[in-house]
Short mmCIF file of C-alpha atoms in Angstrom, two decimals:
data_model
loop_
_atom_site.label_atom_id
_atom_site.label_comp_id
_atom_site.label_asym_id
_atom_site.label_seq_id
_atom_site.Cartn_x
_atom_site.Cartn_y
_atom_site.Cartn_z
CA UNK F 190 3.18 -11.68 6.22
CA UNK F 191 2.25 -7.65 6.22
CA UNK F 192 2.19 -7.10 1.99
CA UNK F 193 2.02 -3.32 3.34
CA UNK F 194 5.77 -3.97 5.19
CA UNK F 195 6.75 -4.24 1.37
CA UNK F 196 5.00 -1.15 0.25
CA UNK F 197 3.33 -3.57 -2.04
CA UNK F 198 1.99 -1.89 -5.64
CA UNK F 199 0.63 -1.79 -8.59
CA UNK F 200 3.76 -1.24 -11.69
CA UNK F 201 3.24 1.40 -14.75
CA UNK F 202 5.37 1.67 -17.93
CA UNK F 203 7.64 3.71 -15.50
CA UNK F 204 9.30 0.23 -14.21
CA UNK F 205 8.54 -2.05 -17.22
CA UNK F 206 12.91 -1.24 -17.29
CA UNK F 207 13.79 -2.17 -13.93
CA UNK F 208 11.54 -4.90 -14.46
CA UNK F 209 13.65 -5.82 -17.18
CA UNK F 210 17.11 -5.92 -15.65
CA UNK F 211 15.51 -8.05 -12.26
CA UNK F 212 13.97 -10.63 -14.88
CA UNK F 213 17.53 -10.99 -16.67
CA UNK F 214 19.41 -11.36 -13.13
CA UNK F 215 16.30 -14.05 -12.80
CA UNK F 216 15.96 -15.77 -16.79
CA UNK F 217 18.51 -17.29 -19.29
CA UNK F 218 15.91 -16.22 -21.40
CA UNK F 219 14.63 -12.80 -19.93
CA UNK F 220 12.06 -10.28 -21.35
CA UNK F 221 12.48 -6.65 -22.65
CA UNK F 222 11.59 -3.90 -21.16
CA UNK F 223 8.98 -3.35 -23.84
CA UNK F 224 8.08 -6.68 -23.01
CA UNK F 225 7.67 -5.50 -19.33
CA UNK F 226 5.67 -2.44 -20.71
CA UNK F 227 3.19 -4.90 -22.20
CA UNK F 228 2.75 -6.58 -19.69
CA UNK F 229 1.70 -3.74 -17.56
CA UNK F 230 -0.94 -2.70 -19.77
CA UNK F 231 -2.94 -5.90 -19.80
CA UNK F 232 -1.77 -7.94 -17.05
CA UNK F 233 -2.22 -7.87 -12.37
CA UNK F 234 1.73 -6.60 -12.89
CA UNK F 235 2.71 -5.63 -8.61
CA UNK F 236 6.00 -4.78 -6.76
CA UNK F 237 7.59 -3.67 -4.32
CA UNK F 238 9.35 -0.36 -3.58
CA UNK F 239 11.30 1.86 -5.36
CA UNK F 240 13.52 1.28 -6.31
CA UNK F 241 12.16 -1.99 -7.82
CA UNK F 242 13.71 -4.73 -5.64
CA UNK F 243 10.75 -7.67 -7.22
CA UNK F 244 7.70 -8.24 -9.03
CA UNK F 245 4.75 -10.59 -10.48
CA UNK F 246 3.72 -10.73 -12.97
CA UNK F 247 -0.53 -12.39 -13.11
CA UNK F 248 -2.84 -13.13 -16.21
CA UNK F 249 -6.03 -13.04 -14.65
CA UNK F 250 -9.24 -14.11 -16.64
CA UNK F 251 -12.34 -14.47 -14.76
CA UNK F 252 -12.50 -18.40 -15.17
CA UNK F 253 -8.55 -18.72 -13.67
CA UNK F 254 -5.25 -16.70 -13.68
CA UNK F 255 -1.78 -17.49 -13.65
CA UNK F 256 1.77 -16.49 -12.36
CA UNK F 257 3.13 -15.57 -15.60
CA UNK F 258 6.47 -14.66 -13.85
CA UNK F 259 7.84 -13.24 -10.03
CA UNK F 260 11.44 -12.50 -10.57
CA UNK F 261 13.71 -10.65 -7.16
CA UNK F 262 16.56 -8.25 -7.55
CA UNK F 263 19.64 -10.88 -6.45
CA UNK F 264 19.97 -8.38 -3.45
CA UNK F 265 17.17 -8.48 -2.35
CA UNK F 266 16.55 -12.22 -2.71
CA UNK F 267 16.08 -14.33 1.13
CA UNK F 268 13.90 -11.65 2.63
CA UNK F 269 10.17 -12.56 1.26
CA UNK F 270 8.76 -10.47 -1.09
CA UNK F 271 7.81 -13.15 -3.20
CA UNK F 272 5.92 -14.79 -0.51
CA UNK F 273 4.47 -10.79 0.46
CA UNK F 274 4.11 -10.34 -3.40
CA UNK F 275 1.96 -13.96 -3.87
CA UNK F 276 -0.11 -12.64 -0.76
CA UNK F 277 -1.27 -9.33 -2.14
CA UNK F 278 -1.76 -10.89 -5.78
CA UNK F 279 -4.20 -13.29 -3.57
CA UNK F 280 -5.74 -10.81 -2.17
CA UNK F 281 -6.72 -9.45 -5.76
CA UNK F 282 -7.52 -12.70 -7.46
CA UNK F 283 -9.71 -13.73 -4.33
CA UNK F 284 -12.09 -9.86 -4.62
CA UNK F 285 -12.72 -10.55 -8.50
CA UNK F 286 -13.84 -14.78 -7.21
CA UNK F 287 -11.28 -16.08 -9.74
CA UNK F 288 -11.43 -19.73 -8.44
CA UNK F 289 -7.84 -21.26 -9.67
CA UNK F 290 -4.58 -19.62 -9.62
CA UNK F 291 -1.79 -21.49 -11.79
CA UNK F 292 0.90 -21.10 -12.32
CA UNK F 293 4.43 -23.60 -14.07
CA UNK F 294 8.45 -23.39 -12.50
CA UNK F 295 11.46 -25.28 -13.85
CA UNK F 296 11.65 -28.80 -11.94
CA UNK F 297 15.44 -27.58 -11.12
CA UNK F 298 14.41 -24.23 -9.29
CA UNK F 299 14.01 -25.56 -5.55
CA UNK F 300 13.99 -22.24 -3.90
CA UNK F 301 10.56 -21.26 -6.32
CA UNK F 302 9.33 -24.29 -5.67
CA UNK F 303 9.31 -24.30 -1.68
CA UNK F 304 8.38 -20.65 -1.80
CA UNK F 305 4.53 -21.63 -3.97
CA UNK F 306 4.59 -24.90 -2.21
CA UNK F 307 5.39 -22.08 0.92
CA UNK F 308 1.81 -20.49 0.23
CA UNK F 309 -0.25 -23.52 -0.55
CA UNK F 310 0.40 -24.45 -4.13
CA UNK F 311 -0.17 -27.97 -5.01
CA UNK F 312 1.94 -29.91 -7.63
CA UNK F 313 -0.47 -31.65 -10.58
CA UNK F 314 1.59 -32.66 -13.38
CA UNK F 315 4.74 -31.75 -15.39
CA UNK F 316 5.93 -31.19 -18.81
CA UNK F 317 9.15 -32.63 -20.84
CA UNK F 318 11.55 -29.89 -22.28
CA UNK F 319 9.17 -27.19 -21.52
CA UNK F 320 11.61 -24.68 -21.03
CA UNK F 321 14.77 -23.52 -24.29
CA UNK F 322 17.95 -22.99 -22.13
CA UNK F 323 21.49 -22.21 -23.74
CA UNK F 324 22.67 -26.09 -22.75
CA UNK F 325 19.42 -28.14 -23.45
CA UNK F 326 16.11 -28.45 -22.35
CA UNK F 327 14.54 -27.92 -19.04
CA UNK F 328 10.69 -29.89 -17.48
CA UNK F 329 7.97 -27.89 -15.85
CA UNK F 330 6.16 -28.69 -12.49
CA UNK F 331 2.77 -27.20 -13.56
CA UNK F 332 1.34 -25.94 -9.55
CA UNK F 333 -2.13 -25.46 -9.09
CA UNK F 334 -3.54 -23.57 -5.76
CA UNK F 335 -7.55 -23.00 -5.54
CA UNK F 336 -9.23 -19.79 -3.65
CA UNK F 337 -11.84 -18.79 -1.62
CA UNK F 338 -13.81 -16.36 -2.83
CA UNK F 339 -13.69 -13.46 -0.44
CA UNK F 340 -17.78 -12.57 0.83
#
């Protein structure tokens, strides 16, 4: 999967509102444009195309990294954007010699779980009642992927 095909780019402050709108289509408890602007300033934020179709936010330290969120607009789903964003992010993290990438996903989000498995992530744990929902709580499945550093 070629990240270039999807025009992967670093996001900037002008993308914050579109990110918030896409996030609200994907999650019951969505993040605001202000939240997105803060992430753009401090985290790795990649997106696809203009107008924005999908984005990923990753928090990285020198020791590991975590996918904080990945979201695709309703109209753009099932077109490979998620996999392209993960591929682009993996390249950045490998270039930084970050050894491991983590994430968590709602136990009932089968599409996301399938995507992460396809991208080589392995489930490593379960956090009961992790996500708050309007109708109760949902467990999170944690995943990890070992990254081979670029030599």
